[in-house]
Amino acid sequence: EPEVTQTPSHQVTQMGQEVILRCVPISNHLYFYWYRQILGQKVEFLVSFYNNEISEKSEIFDDQFSVERPDGSNFTLKIRSTKLEDSAMYFCASTSGGAVNEQFFGPGTRLTVL
Amino acid sequence: AQTVTQSQPEMSVQEAETVTLSCTYDTSESDYYLFWYKQPPSRQMILVIRQEAYKQQNATENRFSVNFQKAAKSFSLKISDSQLGDAAMYFCAPASNFGNEKLTFGTGTRLTIIP
């Protein structure tokens, strides 16, 4: 069964460093999303991406964040200068764009900023 | 825009018993979907069940069923014959059917299964 994959599973970084979180969505999917979940809190939307551009972004997704689909398979989230409060679980999701809008989630990347 | 309220931060149920998790939401959309996601300790988000808002019939998926009350904007999840593997955080999420928009999650209900 096709699945969304994410690498790395756990990333530890120093405050101020740049990190890139990688996702490989399901191959025939067209819509891509990043969500984050601070420990013990709810899952929050960051950004959606379609046709090689951002469809929607939340207030959390400020100038420190960027997304890219550099080739036909990867979907990346970059945080330019990490802050302590960026420590969270980051989930990638994708959907085919059909009638149902069922989003399939990856296993997540746990980001720890020290 | 959607808002979601899950008023039960924690619930527990005896193994093999039935439990109902509540969710209310608000949306200005006329056509939308509702989802329940499960997040076990591994923190993977797993779709449990979905409901199309235009359908009057409540969705059922094996031991999982919903009670969808559109006028009341209520979308509860019933788990029958609870199993130890059902222990997880459960999140309710509505989503517009237009443009494949984002999911808006509630704060979640932590379900504990008592052996």
Short mmCIF file of C-alpha atoms in Angstrom, two decimals, chain A residues 31 33 55 101, chain B residues 96-102:
data_model
loop_
_atom_site.label_atom_id
_atom_site.label_comp_id
_atom_site.label_asym_id
_atom_site.label_seq_id
_atom_site.Cartn_x
_atom_site.Cartn_y
_atom_site.Cartn_z
CA TYR A 31 -1.83 18.36 -2.94
CA TYR A 33 0.67 19.81 3.35
CA SER A 55 -2.07 27.47 -1.79
CA ASN A 101 -10.01 15.07 0.38
CA SER B 96 -13.99 21.88 3.30
CA ASN B 97 -14.82 19.87 0.22
CA PHE B 98 -13.68 22.77 -1.89
CA GLY B 99 -10.14 23.03 -3.10
CA ASN B 100 -8.71 20.31 -0.90
CA GLU B 101 -8.28 22.68 1.99
CA LYS B 102 -6.44 22.06 5.21
#
